[in-house]
Amino acid sequence: MCDTLIATKLSTSNGIAIFGKNSDRPVNEGQSMVYFPAQTYNAGSVLKCTYIEIPQVEKTHAVLLSKPFWMWGAEMGINEHGLVIGNEAVYSKIPANKKPALLGMDLLRAALERAVTPREAMQVIIDLLEEFGQGGNCASHGESMYYHNSFLIANADDAWVLETVDKQWAARQVQDVYSISNCFTLGSQWDMASSDLVNLALQKGLAKSAGSFNYTKDYSDFLFTTFGKGRTRRATTTHLLEQDKGNFNIQSMMGTLRHHNDENFDPQTTGIASVDVCMHAGFGPIHISQSTASMVTYLDGNTPIIFATGTSAPCTSIFKPMWMDTASSLNFGPVPASTTDSASLFWTHEKLHRATLLNYPERLKTYAAERDELETKFVQGALNLSHASQQERADFSVECLRESLSAEIDWLKRVEKVPARKHILYASAWSGFNKKAGVKI
């Protein structure tokens, strides 16, 4: 379960588009920011994606990705041309393909490596989808997830939503604000679509007639779409986007990704069917995932700024600034896997995150205000450096990362002084998560 948002240049406070996404993935699945430089390949080269091979292109663009450790693809990312993409799992009455093909995350990365504009990226995804299909297990280490994909694709001047079912697709250009989640959204309003989109629904008995066809109603499944609360979360994020339309800024997007429905939110006492934008794992089948990484991108056409957590639970994390041409200077430690380590950014933060969960309302209070102050400092500092040299921006990124790591060490000490509380079912669920990852709290 994820949420991806865009506020185009027509809806922000200063006419610069802002993109954001929470990546909701299995609890112990390490995810990290990874930079890949532009490359040139020999004719006839082959690209090994997560499960299958496809022809490689002659040249690929530099990309910065938020990437689960085990797959070739990525949950979200940006390329050197300021193109950003986030994907969502969507569930259809037509079962997702379980045979190995391209994951939605593979399609996302391929588009970033091969396209310059949102329209080009959309075409890359469509061409690969129609030729190779999407499918295969979207989880690792004994877990199973199969789904279709939707995408939010944007740059400084343009944004598109692309929704797919197997090899069928439809797309719509975004005018001001838009949010996608784990549900279809296009209804009967799209600007482009595959030639067989409606015919397939008629052949499968999903639609009564071509004239009454509705993508959202006719293709959506009931079980996963309903219990994943994609429509509810999308309604929440859309409301927050609309509410600030015209005044939306970087902190607005960060606040939206941190949103909890209850002002007195406590993950230990929320119901088993409750799901927030800032997703927390716990007891029950729909709480086996959580927000494992978050990213906000300020789409300045000259020097886009990426604010990424590189860590889980944005409410316990700090969005750290970086630029495409400075990303290689940052040391996030080793790529995090599915068991704890002492050096990666992801697992280092998990000490603070999982300790906070033991008494979320009281323990978060010990550092939330400082988190916001530090983040405000980072945002303003990054904005002030929009025309600075690469070295100045690189030095600033490195210093922000250092300050955030130092702050979290201090916050963990404070958190551990606050008595823990353990709800029996919640504690049981986290005991299992921690045991699998080798985490001791």
CSV table of C-alpha atoms in Angstrom, one decimal:
chain,number,residue,atom,x,y,z
A,1,MET,CA,0.0,0.0,0.0
A,2,CYS,CA,1.4,3.4,-1.1
A,3,ASP,CA,0.4,6.9,-1.8
A,4,THR,CA,1.8,9.1,-4.6
A,5,LEU,CA,1.0,12.8,-5.0
A,6,ILE,CA,1.6,15.7,-7.3
A,7,ALA,CA,1.0,19.4,-6.9
A,8,THR,CA,1.7,20.9,-10.3
A,9,LYS,CA,3.1,24.4,-10.9
A,10,LEU,CA,-0.5,25.7,-11.1
A,11,SER,CA,-1.2,24.8,-7.5
A,12,THR,CA,1.9,25.6,-5.5
A,13,SER,CA,2.7,28.8,-3.6
A,14,ASN,CA,5.5,29.8,-6.0
A,15,GLY,CA,4.7,28.1,-9.3
A,16,ILE,CA,7.1,25.2,-8.8
A,17,ALA,CA,5.7,21.6,-8.9
A,18,ILE,CA,6.1,19.3,-5.9
A,19,PHE,CA,6.0,15.5,-6.0
A,20,GLY,CA,5.7,13.2,-3.1
A,21,LYS,CA,5.4,9.5,-2.3
A,22,ASN,CA,5.3,7.1,0.6
A,23,SER,CA,6.5,3.6,-0.3
A,24,ASP,CA,4.7,1.0,1.8
A,25,ARG,CA,6.4,-2.3,1.7
A,26,PRO,CA,7.0,-5.4,4.0
A,27,VAL,CA,8.3,-4.4,7.5
A,28,ASN,CA,11.8,-5.8,7.2
A,29,GLU,CA,12.4,-5.1,3.6
A,30,GLY,CA,15.4,-2.7,3.5
A,31,GLN,CA,15.0,0.2,1.0
A,32,SER,CA,17.7,2.8,0.2
A,33,MET,CA,18.5,5.7,-2.0
A,34,VAL,CA,20.8,4.5,-4.8
A,35,TYR,CA,22.5,6.6,-7.6
A,36,PHE,CA,23.3,5.1,-11.0
A,37,PRO,CA,25.2,7.3,-13.5
A,38,ALA,CA,24.4,7.6,-17.2
A,39,GLN,CA,25.9,4.9,-19.3
A,40,THR,CA,26.4,3.8,-22.9
A,41,TYR,CA,26.0,0.2,-24.1
A,42,ASN,CA,27.0,-1.8,-27.1
A,43,ALA,CA,24.4,-2.6,-29.7
A,44,GLY,CA,22.6,-5.8,-28.9
A,45,SER,CA,23.2,-5.6,-25.2
A,46,VAL,CA,20.7,-7.2,-22.8
A,47,LEU,CA,19.3,-5.8,-19.6
A,48,LYS,CA,18.6,-8.2,-16.7
A,49,CYS,CA,15.6,-6.9,-14.8
A,50,THR,CA,14.3,-8.5,-11.7
A,51,TYR,CA,13.0,-11.6,-13.4
A,52,ILE,CA,13.4,-11.4,-17.2
A,53,GLU,CA,15.8,-10.0,-19.7
A,54,ILE,CA,14.9,-7.3,-22.2
A,55,PRO,CA,16.9,-5.4,-24.9
A,56,GLN,CA,19.1,-2.7,-23.5
A,57,VAL,CA,19.1,0.8,-25.1
A,58,GLU,CA,22.2,2.5,-26.4
A,59,LYS,CA,22.2,5.2,-23.7
A,60,THR,CA,20.7,5.5,-20.2
A,61,HIS,CA,20.2,8.6,-18.1
A,62,ALA,CA,21.5,9.1,-14.6
A,63,VAL,CA,18.9,8.1,-12.0
A,64,LEU,CA,18.5,8.5,-8.2
A,65,LEU,CA,16.2,5.7,-6.9
A,66,SER,CA,14.5,4.7,-3.7
A,67,LYS,CA,14.9,1.0,-4.2
A,68,PRO,CA,14.1,-2.2,-2.3
A,69,PHE,CA,17.3,-4.2,-2.0
A,70,TRP,CA,16.3,-7.3,-3.9
A,71,MET,CA,14.8,-6.0,-7.1
A,72,TRP,CA,16.3,-4.3,-10.2
A,73,GLY,CA,13.5,-1.7,-10.2
A,74,ALA,CA,12.5,1.0,-7.8
A,75,GLU,CA,9.5,2.3,-5.9
A,76,MET,CA,10.2,5.9,-6.9
A,77,GLY,CA,13.0,8.0,-8.4
A,78,ILE,CA,14.2,10.9,-10.4
A,79,ASN,CA,16.5,11.2,-13.4
A,80,GLU,CA,19.0,13.8,-14.5
A,81,HIS,CA,16.3,15.6,-16.6
A,82,GLY,CA,14.1,16.3,-13.6
A,83,LEU,CA,11.6,13.5,-14.5
A,84,VAL,CA,10.0,11.8,-11.4
A,85,ILE,CA,7.9,8.7,-11.2
A,86,GLY,CA,6.1,6.8,-8.4
A,87,ASN,CA,4.1,3.6,-8.8
A,88,GLU,CA,1.1,2.0,-6.9
A,89,ALA,CA,-0.2,-1.5,-6.6
A,90,VAL,CA,-3.7,-1.7,-8.0
A,91,TYR,CA,-6.0,-4.7,-7.9
A,92,SER,CA,-8.4,-5.8,-10.6
A,93,LYS,CA,-11.1,-8.4,-11.2
A,94,ILE,CA,-8.7,-9.7,-13.8
A,95,PRO,CA,-6.0,-11.5,-11.7
A,96,ALA,CA,-2.5,-10.2,-11.8
A,97,ASN,CA,0.0,-12.3,-13.8
A,98,LYS,CA,2.0,-14.6,-11.4
A,99,LYS,CA,4.5,-15.6,-14.1
A,100,PRO,CA,7.8,-13.8,-14.1
A,101,ALA,CA,7.6,-10.7,-16.3
A,102,LEU,CA,8.4,-7.0,-15.6
A,103,LEU,CA,7.5,-5.7,-12.2
A,104,GLY,CA,5.9,-2.3,-12.0
A,105,MET,CA,9.0,-1.2,-10.3
A,106,ASP,CA,11.1,-2.4,-13.3
A,107,LEU,CA,8.9,-0.4,-15.6
A,108,LEU,CA,9.4,2.7,-13.5
A,109,ARG,CA,13.2,2.4,-13.5
A,110,ALA,CA,13.3,1.7,-17.2
A,111,ALA,CA,11.3,4.8,-17.9
A,112,LEU,CA,13.5,7.0,-15.8
A,113,GLU,CA,16.6,5.6,-17.5
A,114,ARG,CA,15.2,6.0,-21.0
A,115,ALA,CA,12.9,9.0,-21.1
A,116,VAL,CA,13.3,12.8,-20.7
A,117,THR,CA,9.7,14.0,-20.5
A,118,PRO,CA,6.5,12.5,-18.8
A,119,ARG,CA,5.0,11.7,-22.2
A,120,GLU,CA,8.2,9.9,-23.3
A,121,ALA,CA,8.3,8.0,-20.0
A,122,MET,CA,4.7,6.9,-20.4
A,123,GLN,CA,5.4,5.6,-23.9
A,124,VAL,CA,8.4,3.6,-22.6
A,125,ILE,CA,6.2,2.0,-20.0
A,126,ILE,CA,3.4,1.3,-22.5
A,127,ASP,CA,5.8,-0.2,-25.1
A,128,LEU,CA,7.5,-2.5,-22.5
A,129,LEU,CA,4.1,-3.4,-21.0
A,130,GLU,CA,2.6,-4.4,-24.4
A,131,GLU,CA,5.7,-6.4,-25.5
A,132,PHE,CA,6.8,-8.1,-22.3
A,133,GLY,CA,3.8,-7.7,-19.9
A,134,GLN,CA,3.9,-7.1,-16.1
A,135,GLY,CA,3.9,-9.9,-13.5
A,136,GLY,CA,5.8,-11.9,-11.0
A,137,ASN,CA,6.0,-11.9,-7.2
A,138,CYS,CA,6.4,-8.3,-6.0
A,139,ALA,CA,7.7,-9.5,-2.6
A,140,SER,CA,10.7,-11.5,-1.4
A,141,HIS,CA,11.8,-13.9,1.4
A,142,GLY,CA,8.8,-16.2,1.5
A,143,GLU,CA,6.1,-13.5,1.1
A,144,SER,CA,3.8,-13.1,-1.9
A,145,MET,CA,2.3,-10.0,-3.5
A,146,TYR,CA,0.9,-9.9,-7.0
A,147,TYR,CA,-0.7,-6.8,-8.5
A,148,HIS,CA,-1.1,-4.5,-11.5
A,149,ASN,CA,0.3,-1.0,-11.4
A,150,SER,CA,-0.5,2.6,-11.8
A,151,PHE,CA,2.0,5.4,-12.2
A,152,LEU,CA,2.3,9.1,-11.5
A,153,ILE,CA,4.8,10.7,-13.9
A,154,ALA,CA,5.9,14.3,-13.7
A,155,ASN,CA,8.5,17.0,-14.3
A,156,ALA,CA,8.5,20.8,-13.8
A,157,ASP,CA,5.9,21.5,-16.5
A,158,ASP,CA,3.8,18.4,-17.0
A,159,ALA,CA,2.2,15.4,-15.1
A,160,TRP,CA,0.4,12.3,-16.1
A,161,VAL,CA,-1.4,9.4,-14.5
A,162,LEU,CA,-1.1,6.0,-16.1
A,163,GLU,CA,-3.2,3.1,-14.9
A,164,THR,CA,-2.7,-0.5,-16.1
A,165,VAL,CA,-4.5,-3.9,-16.1
A,166,ASP,CA,-2.2,-6.6,-17.4
A,167,LYS,CA,-1.3,-5.2,-20.9
A,168,GLN,CA,-4.2,-2.7,-21.0
A,169,TRP,CA,-3.8,0.9,-20.0
A,170,ALA,CA,-5.3,4.4,-19.8
A,171,ALA,CA,-3.7,7.8,-19.1
A,172,ARG,CA,-4.8,11.2,-18.1
A,173,GLN,CA,-2.9,14.5,-18.0
A,174,VAL,CA,-3.0,16.2,-14.6
A,175,GLN,CA,-4.0,19.9,-14.5
A,176,ASP,CA,-3.4,21.0,-10.9
A,177,VAL,CA,-3.3,18.4,-8.1
A,178,TYR,CA,-3.7,14.6,-8.1
A,179,SER,CA,-3.2,11.6,-5.9
A,180,ILE,CA,-3.0,7.9,-6.6
A,181,SER,CA,-3.2,5.1,-4.2
A,182,ASN,CA,-4.1,1.4,-4.3
A,183,CYS,CA,-7.2,1.9,-6.4
A,184,PHE,CA,-8.1,2.9,-9.9
A,185,THR,CA,-9.0,6.5,-10.3
A,186,LEU,CA,-9.7,7.4,-14.0
A,187,GLY,CA,-13.4,6.3,-14.2
A,188,SER,CA,-14.5,7.4,-17.6
A,189,GLN,CA,-12.1,10.3,-17.9
A,190,TRP,CA,-8.8,9.7,-19.7
A,191,ASP,CA,-6.9,11.3,-22.6
A,192,MET,CA,-5.3,8.2,-24.0
A,193,ALA,CA,-6.0,4.4,-23.8
A,194,SER,CA,-5.0,1.1,-25.2
A,195,SER,CA,-7.2,-0.1,-28.2
A,196,ASP,CA,-8.6,-3.1,-26.3
A,197,LEU,CA,-9.2,-1.5,-22.9
A,198,VAL,CA,-13.0,-1.5,-23.3
A,199,ASN,CA,-13.2,-4.6,-25.4
A,200,LEU,CA,-11.5,-6.7,-22.8
A,201,ALA,CA,-13.9,-5.5,-20.1
A,202,LEU,CA,-16.8,-6.5,-22.4
A,203,GLN,CA,-15.3,-9.9,-23.3
A,204,LYS,CA,-14.8,-10.7,-19.6
A,205,GLY,CA,-18.3,-9.6,-18.7
A,206,LEU,CA,-17.0,-6.8,-16.5
A,207,ALA,CA,-18.9,-4.0,-18.4
A,208,LYS,CA,-22.4,-4.1,-19.8
A,209,SER,CA,-21.7,-1.9,-22.8
A,210,ALA,CA,-19.1,0.3,-24.3
A,211,GLY,CA,-21.2,3.3,-23.6
A,212,SER,CA,-21.4,2.6,-19.9
A,213,PHE,CA,-17.8,1.5,-19.4
A,214,ASN,CA,-16.2,2.9,-16.4
A,215,TYR,CA,-12.5,2.0,-15.8
A,216,THR,CA,-12.6,2.3,-12.0
A,217,LYS,CA,-16.0,0.5,-11.5
A,218,ASP,CA,-15.6,-2.2,-14.1
A,219,TYR,CA,-12.0,-3.2,-13.5
A,220,SER,CA,-11.6,-2.8,-9.7
A,221,ASP,CA,-11.7,-5.8,-7.5
A,222,PHE,CA,-13.6,-5.7,-4.2
A,223,LEU,CA,-11.4,-7.4,-1.6
A,224,PHE,CA,-8.0,-5.8,-1.9
A,225,THR,CA,-9.3,-2.4,-3.0
A,226,THR,CA,-11.7,-2.3,-0.1
A,227,PHE,CA,-9.5,-3.6,2.7
A,228,GLY,CA,-6.4,-1.8,1.6
A,229,LYS,CA,-8.3,1.4,2.0
A,230,GLY,CA,-6.8,2.9,-1.1
A,231,ARG,CA,-9.9,5.0,-1.8
A,232,THR,CA,-10.0,6.3,1.8
A,233,ARG,CA,-6.3,7.2,1.7
A,234,ARG,CA,-6.7,8.8,-1.7
A,235,ALA,CA,-9.6,10.9,-0.4
A,236,THR,CA,-7.5,12.0,2.5
A,237,THR,CA,-4.5,13.1,0.4
A,238,THR,CA,-6.7,14.7,-2.3
A,239,HIS,CA,-8.5,16.7,0.4
A,240,LEU,CA,-5.1,17.9,1.8
A,241,LEU,CA,-3.9,18.8,-1.7
A,242,GLU,CA,-7.1,20.7,-2.5
A,243,GLN,CA,-7.1,22.4,0.9
A,244,ASP,CA,-3.7,24.0,0.3
A,245,LYS,CA,-4.1,24.5,-3.4
A,246,GLY,CA,-2.4,27.8,-4.4
A,247,ASN,CA,-0.4,27.7,-1.2
A,248,PHE,CA,1.1,24.2,-1.3
A,249,ASN,CA,4.8,24.0,-0.5
A,250,ILE,CA,7.5,21.5,0.4
A,251,GLN,CA,6.5,21.3,4.1
A,252,SER,CA,2.9,20.8,3.0
A,253,MET,CA,3.9,17.7,1.1
A,254,MET,CA,6.0,16.4,4.0
A,255,GLY,CA,3.1,16.9,6.3
A,256,THR,CA,0.7,15.1,4.0
A,257,LEU,CA,3.0,12.1,3.8
A,258,ARG,CA,3.1,12.1,7.7
A,259,HIS,CA,-0.7,12.3,8.0
A,260,HIS,CA,-2.5,10.3,10.6
A,261,ASN,CA,-6.3,10.4,10.7
A,262,ASP,CA,-6.3,10.7,14.5
A,263,GLU,CA,-4.7,13.6,16.3
A,264,ASN,CA,-4.0,11.3,19.2
A,265,PHE,CA,-2.7,8.5,16.9
A,266,ASP,CA,-1.3,5.5,18.7
A,267,PRO,CA,-0.4,2.5,16.5
A,268,GLN,CA,-0.8,0.1,19.4
A,269,THR,CA,-4.5,0.9,19.8
A,270,THR,CA,-5.7,1.5,16.2
A,271,GLY,CA,-8.2,-1.0,14.8
A,272,ILE,CA,-7.0,-3.9,12.7
A,273,ALA,CA,-8.8,-2.4,9.7
A,274,SER,CA,-7.4,1.1,10.2
A,275,VAL,CA,-4.9,2.4,7.6
A,276,ASP,CA,-3.3,5.8,7.4
A,277,VAL,CA,-1.3,7.7,4.8
A,278,CYS,CA,1.7,7.4,7.1
A,279,MET,CA,1.4,3.6,7.4
A,280,HIS,CA,2.4,1.6,10.5
A,281,ALA,CA,2.7,-2.1,10.8
A,282,GLY,CA,1.0,-4.0,13.5
A,283,PHE,CA,-1.5,-6.8,14.2
A,284,GLY,CA,-3.7,-8.0,11.4
A,285,PRO,CA,-3.4,-9.0,7.7
A,286,ILE,CA,-3.4,-5.5,6.3
A,287,HIS,CA,-0.8,-4.3,8.8
A,288,ILE,CA,2.1,-6.4,7.5
A,289,SER,CA,3.4,-3.4,5.6
A,290,GLN,CA,4.5,0.0,6.6
A,291,SER,CA,5.9,3.2,5.0
A,292,THR,CA,9.5,2.0,4.5
A,293,ALA,CA,10.7,5.1,2.6
A,294,SER,CA,9.4,8.6,1.6
A,295,MET,CA,10.4,11.2,-0.9
A,296,VAL,CA,9.5,14.7,-1.7
A,297,THR,CA,10.8,16.4,-4.9
A,298,TYR,CA,10.8,20.1,-5.5
A,299,LEU,CA,10.7,20.2,-9.3
A,300,ASP,CA,12.6,23.3,-10.0
A,301,GLY,CA,13.4,23.0,-13.7
A,302,ASN,CA,17.0,24.2,-13.1
A,303,THR,CA,18.1,22.3,-10.0
A,304,PRO,CA,15.4,20.0,-8.6
A,305,ILE,CA,15.8,19.3,-4.9
A,306,ILE,CA,15.2,15.8,-3.6
A,307,PHE,CA,14.2,15.4,0.1
A,308,ALA,CA,14.3,11.8,1.0
A,309,THR,CA,14.1,9.9,4.3
A,310,GLY,CA,15.9,6.7,3.2
A,311,THR,CA,14.2,5.3,6.3
A,312,SER,CA,10.8,4.1,7.4
A,313,ALA,CA,7.9,5.9,9.0
A,314,PRO,CA,8.1,9.5,7.8
A,315,CYS,CA,6.7,10.7,11.2
A,316,THR,CA,9.8,9.3,12.9
A,317,SER,CA,12.2,10.3,10.1
A,318,ILE,CA,13.9,13.4,8.7
A,319,PHE,CA,13.7,14.4,5.0
A,320,LYS,CA,17.2,15.0,4.0
A,321,PRO,CA,18.1,17.2,1.0
A,322,MET,CA,20.1,16.2,-2.0
A,323,TRP,CA,20.5,16.9,-5.7
A,324,MET,CA,21.1,14.6,-8.7
A,325,ASP,CA,24.6,15.9,-9.1
A,326,THR,CA,25.5,15.6,-5.4
A,327,ALA,CA,23.9,12.2,-4.7
A,328,SER,CA,27.0,10.2,-5.3
A,329,SER,CA,28.8,12.2,-2.5
A,330,LEU,CA,26.4,10.9,0.2
A,331,ASN,CA,27.3,7.8,2.2
A,332,PHE,CA,24.1,5.9,3.2
A,333,GLY,CA,26.1,2.9,4.3
A,334,PRO,CA,25.7,-0.6,2.9
A,335,VAL,CA,22.5,-1.6,1.0
A,336,PRO,CA,20.1,-2.8,3.7
A,337,ALA,CA,18.7,-6.3,3.4
A,338,SER,CA,16.0,-8.1,5.3
A,339,THR,CA,18.0,-8.5,8.5
A,340,THR,CA,19.4,-5.8,10.8
A,341,ASP,CA,22.9,-4.4,10.4
A,342,SER,CA,24.8,-1.7,12.3
A,343,ALA,CA,25.8,0.5,9.4
A,344,SER,CA,23.0,1.1,6.8
A,345,LEU,CA,20.9,4.2,7.1
A,346,PHE,CA,17.7,2.2,7.0
A,347,TRP,CA,18.5,-0.2,9.9
A,348,THR,CA,20.3,2.5,12.0
A,349,HIS,CA,17.0,4.4,11.9
A,350,GLU,CA,15.0,1.3,12.8
A,351,LYS,CA,16.4,1.5,16.4
A,352,LEU,CA,14.7,4.9,16.9
A,353,HIS,CA,11.6,3.9,14.9
A,354,ARG,CA,10.9,0.7,16.6
A,355,ALA,CA,11.7,2.1,20.1
A,356,THR,CA,9.3,5.0,19.4
A,357,LEU,CA,6.5,2.5,18.6
A,358,LEU,CA,6.7,1.1,22.2
A,359,ASN,CA,5.0,4.2,23.4
A,360,TYR,CA,4.4,6.3,20.3
A,361,PRO,CA,2.4,9.2,21.8
A,362,GLU,CA,4.8,10.0,24.6
A,363,ARG,CA,8.1,8.9,22.9
A,364,LEU,CA,7.4,10.9,19.7
A,365,LYS,CA,6.9,14.0,21.7
A,366,THR,CA,10.5,13.9,22.9
A,367,TYR,CA,11.8,14.8,19.4
A,368,ALA,CA,9.0,15.7,17.0
A,369,ALA,CA,9.5,19.5,17.5
A,370,GLU,CA,13.3,19.2,16.9
A,371,ARG,CA,12.6,17.0,13.9
A,372,ASP,CA,10.5,19.8,12.4
A,373,GLU,CA,13.0,22.5,13.3
A,374,LEU,CA,15.9,20.6,11.7
A,375,GLU,CA,13.9,19.8,8.6
A,376,THR,CA,12.8,23.5,8.2
A,377,LYS,CA,16.5,24.4,8.4
A,378,PHE,CA,17.3,21.8,5.7
A,379,VAL,CA,14.5,23.0,3.4
A,380,GLN,CA,15.4,26.7,3.7
A,381,GLY,CA,19.1,26.0,3.3
A,382,ALA,CA,18.5,23.9,0.2
A,383,LEU,CA,16.3,26.5,-1.4
A,384,ASN,CA,19.0,29.2,-0.7
A,385,LEU,CA,21.5,27.0,-2.6
A,386,SER,CA,19.4,26.6,-5.8
A,387,HIS,CA,22.0,28.6,-7.8
A,388,ALA,CA,25.1,27.5,-5.8
A,389,SER,CA,27.9,25.4,-7.1
A,390,GLN,CA,27.8,21.7,-7.1
A,391,GLN,CA,30.5,21.5,-4.4
A,392,GLU,CA,28.5,23.9,-2.1
A,393,ARG,CA,25.4,21.8,-2.5
A,394,ALA,CA,27.3,18.6,-2.0
A,395,ASP,CA,28.8,19.9,1.2
A,396,PHE,CA,25.4,21.0,2.4
A,397,SER,CA,23.9,17.6,1.7
A,398,VAL,CA,26.7,15.8,3.5
A,399,GLU,CA,26.3,18.1,6.5
A,400,CYS,CA,22.5,17.6,6.7
A,401,LEU,CA,23.0,13.8,6.6
A,402,ARG,CA,25.6,14.1,9.4
A,403,GLU,CA,23.3,16.3,11.5
A,404,SER,CA,20.3,14.0,11.0
A,405,LEU,CA,22.3,10.9,12.1
A,406,SER,CA,23.7,12.8,15.2
A,407,ALA,CA,20.2,14.0,16.1
A,408,GLU,CA,18.7,10.5,15.9
A,409,ILE,CA,21.4,9.1,18.2
A,410,ASP,CA,20.4,11.8,20.8
A,411,TRP,CA,16.6,11.2,20.2
A,412,LEU,CA,17.0,7.5,20.8
A,413,LYS,CA,18.5,8.2,24.2
A,414,ARG,CA,15.6,10.4,25.1
A,415,VAL,CA,13.0,7.9,23.8
A,416,GLU,CA,14.5,5.1,25.9
A,417,LYS,CA,14.0,7.1,29.1
A,418,VAL,CA,10.2,7.2,28.5
A,419,PRO,CA,8.4,4.0,29.9
A,420,ALA,CA,7.3,1.6,27.2
A,421,ARG,CA,3.8,0.2,26.8
A,422,LYS,CA,2.9,-3.0,25.2
A,423,HIS,CA,-0.5,-3.9,23.9
A,424,ILE,CA,-0.6,-7.7,23.7
A,425,LEU,CA,-1.6,-8.2,20.1
A,426,TYR,CA,0.5,-5.4,18.8
A,427,ALA,CA,3.5,-6.6,20.8
A,428,SER,CA,3.0,-10.1,19.5
A,429,ALA,CA,3.1,-8.9,15.9
A,430,TRP,CA,6.2,-6.8,16.4
A,431,SER,CA,7.9,-9.6,18.3
A,432,GLY,CA,7.5,-11.7,15.1
A,433,PHE,CA,8.8,-8.9,12.9
A,434,ASN,CA,11.8,-8.2,15.1
A,435,LYS,CA,12.7,-11.9,15.4
A,436,LYS,CA,12.8,-12.4,11.7
A,437,ALA,CA,15.1,-9.4,11.3
A,438,GLY,CA,17.3,-10.1,14.3
A,439,VAL,CA,16.3,-6.9,16.0
A,440,LYS,CA,16.6,-6.7,19.8
A,441,ILE,CA,14.6,-4.0,21.6
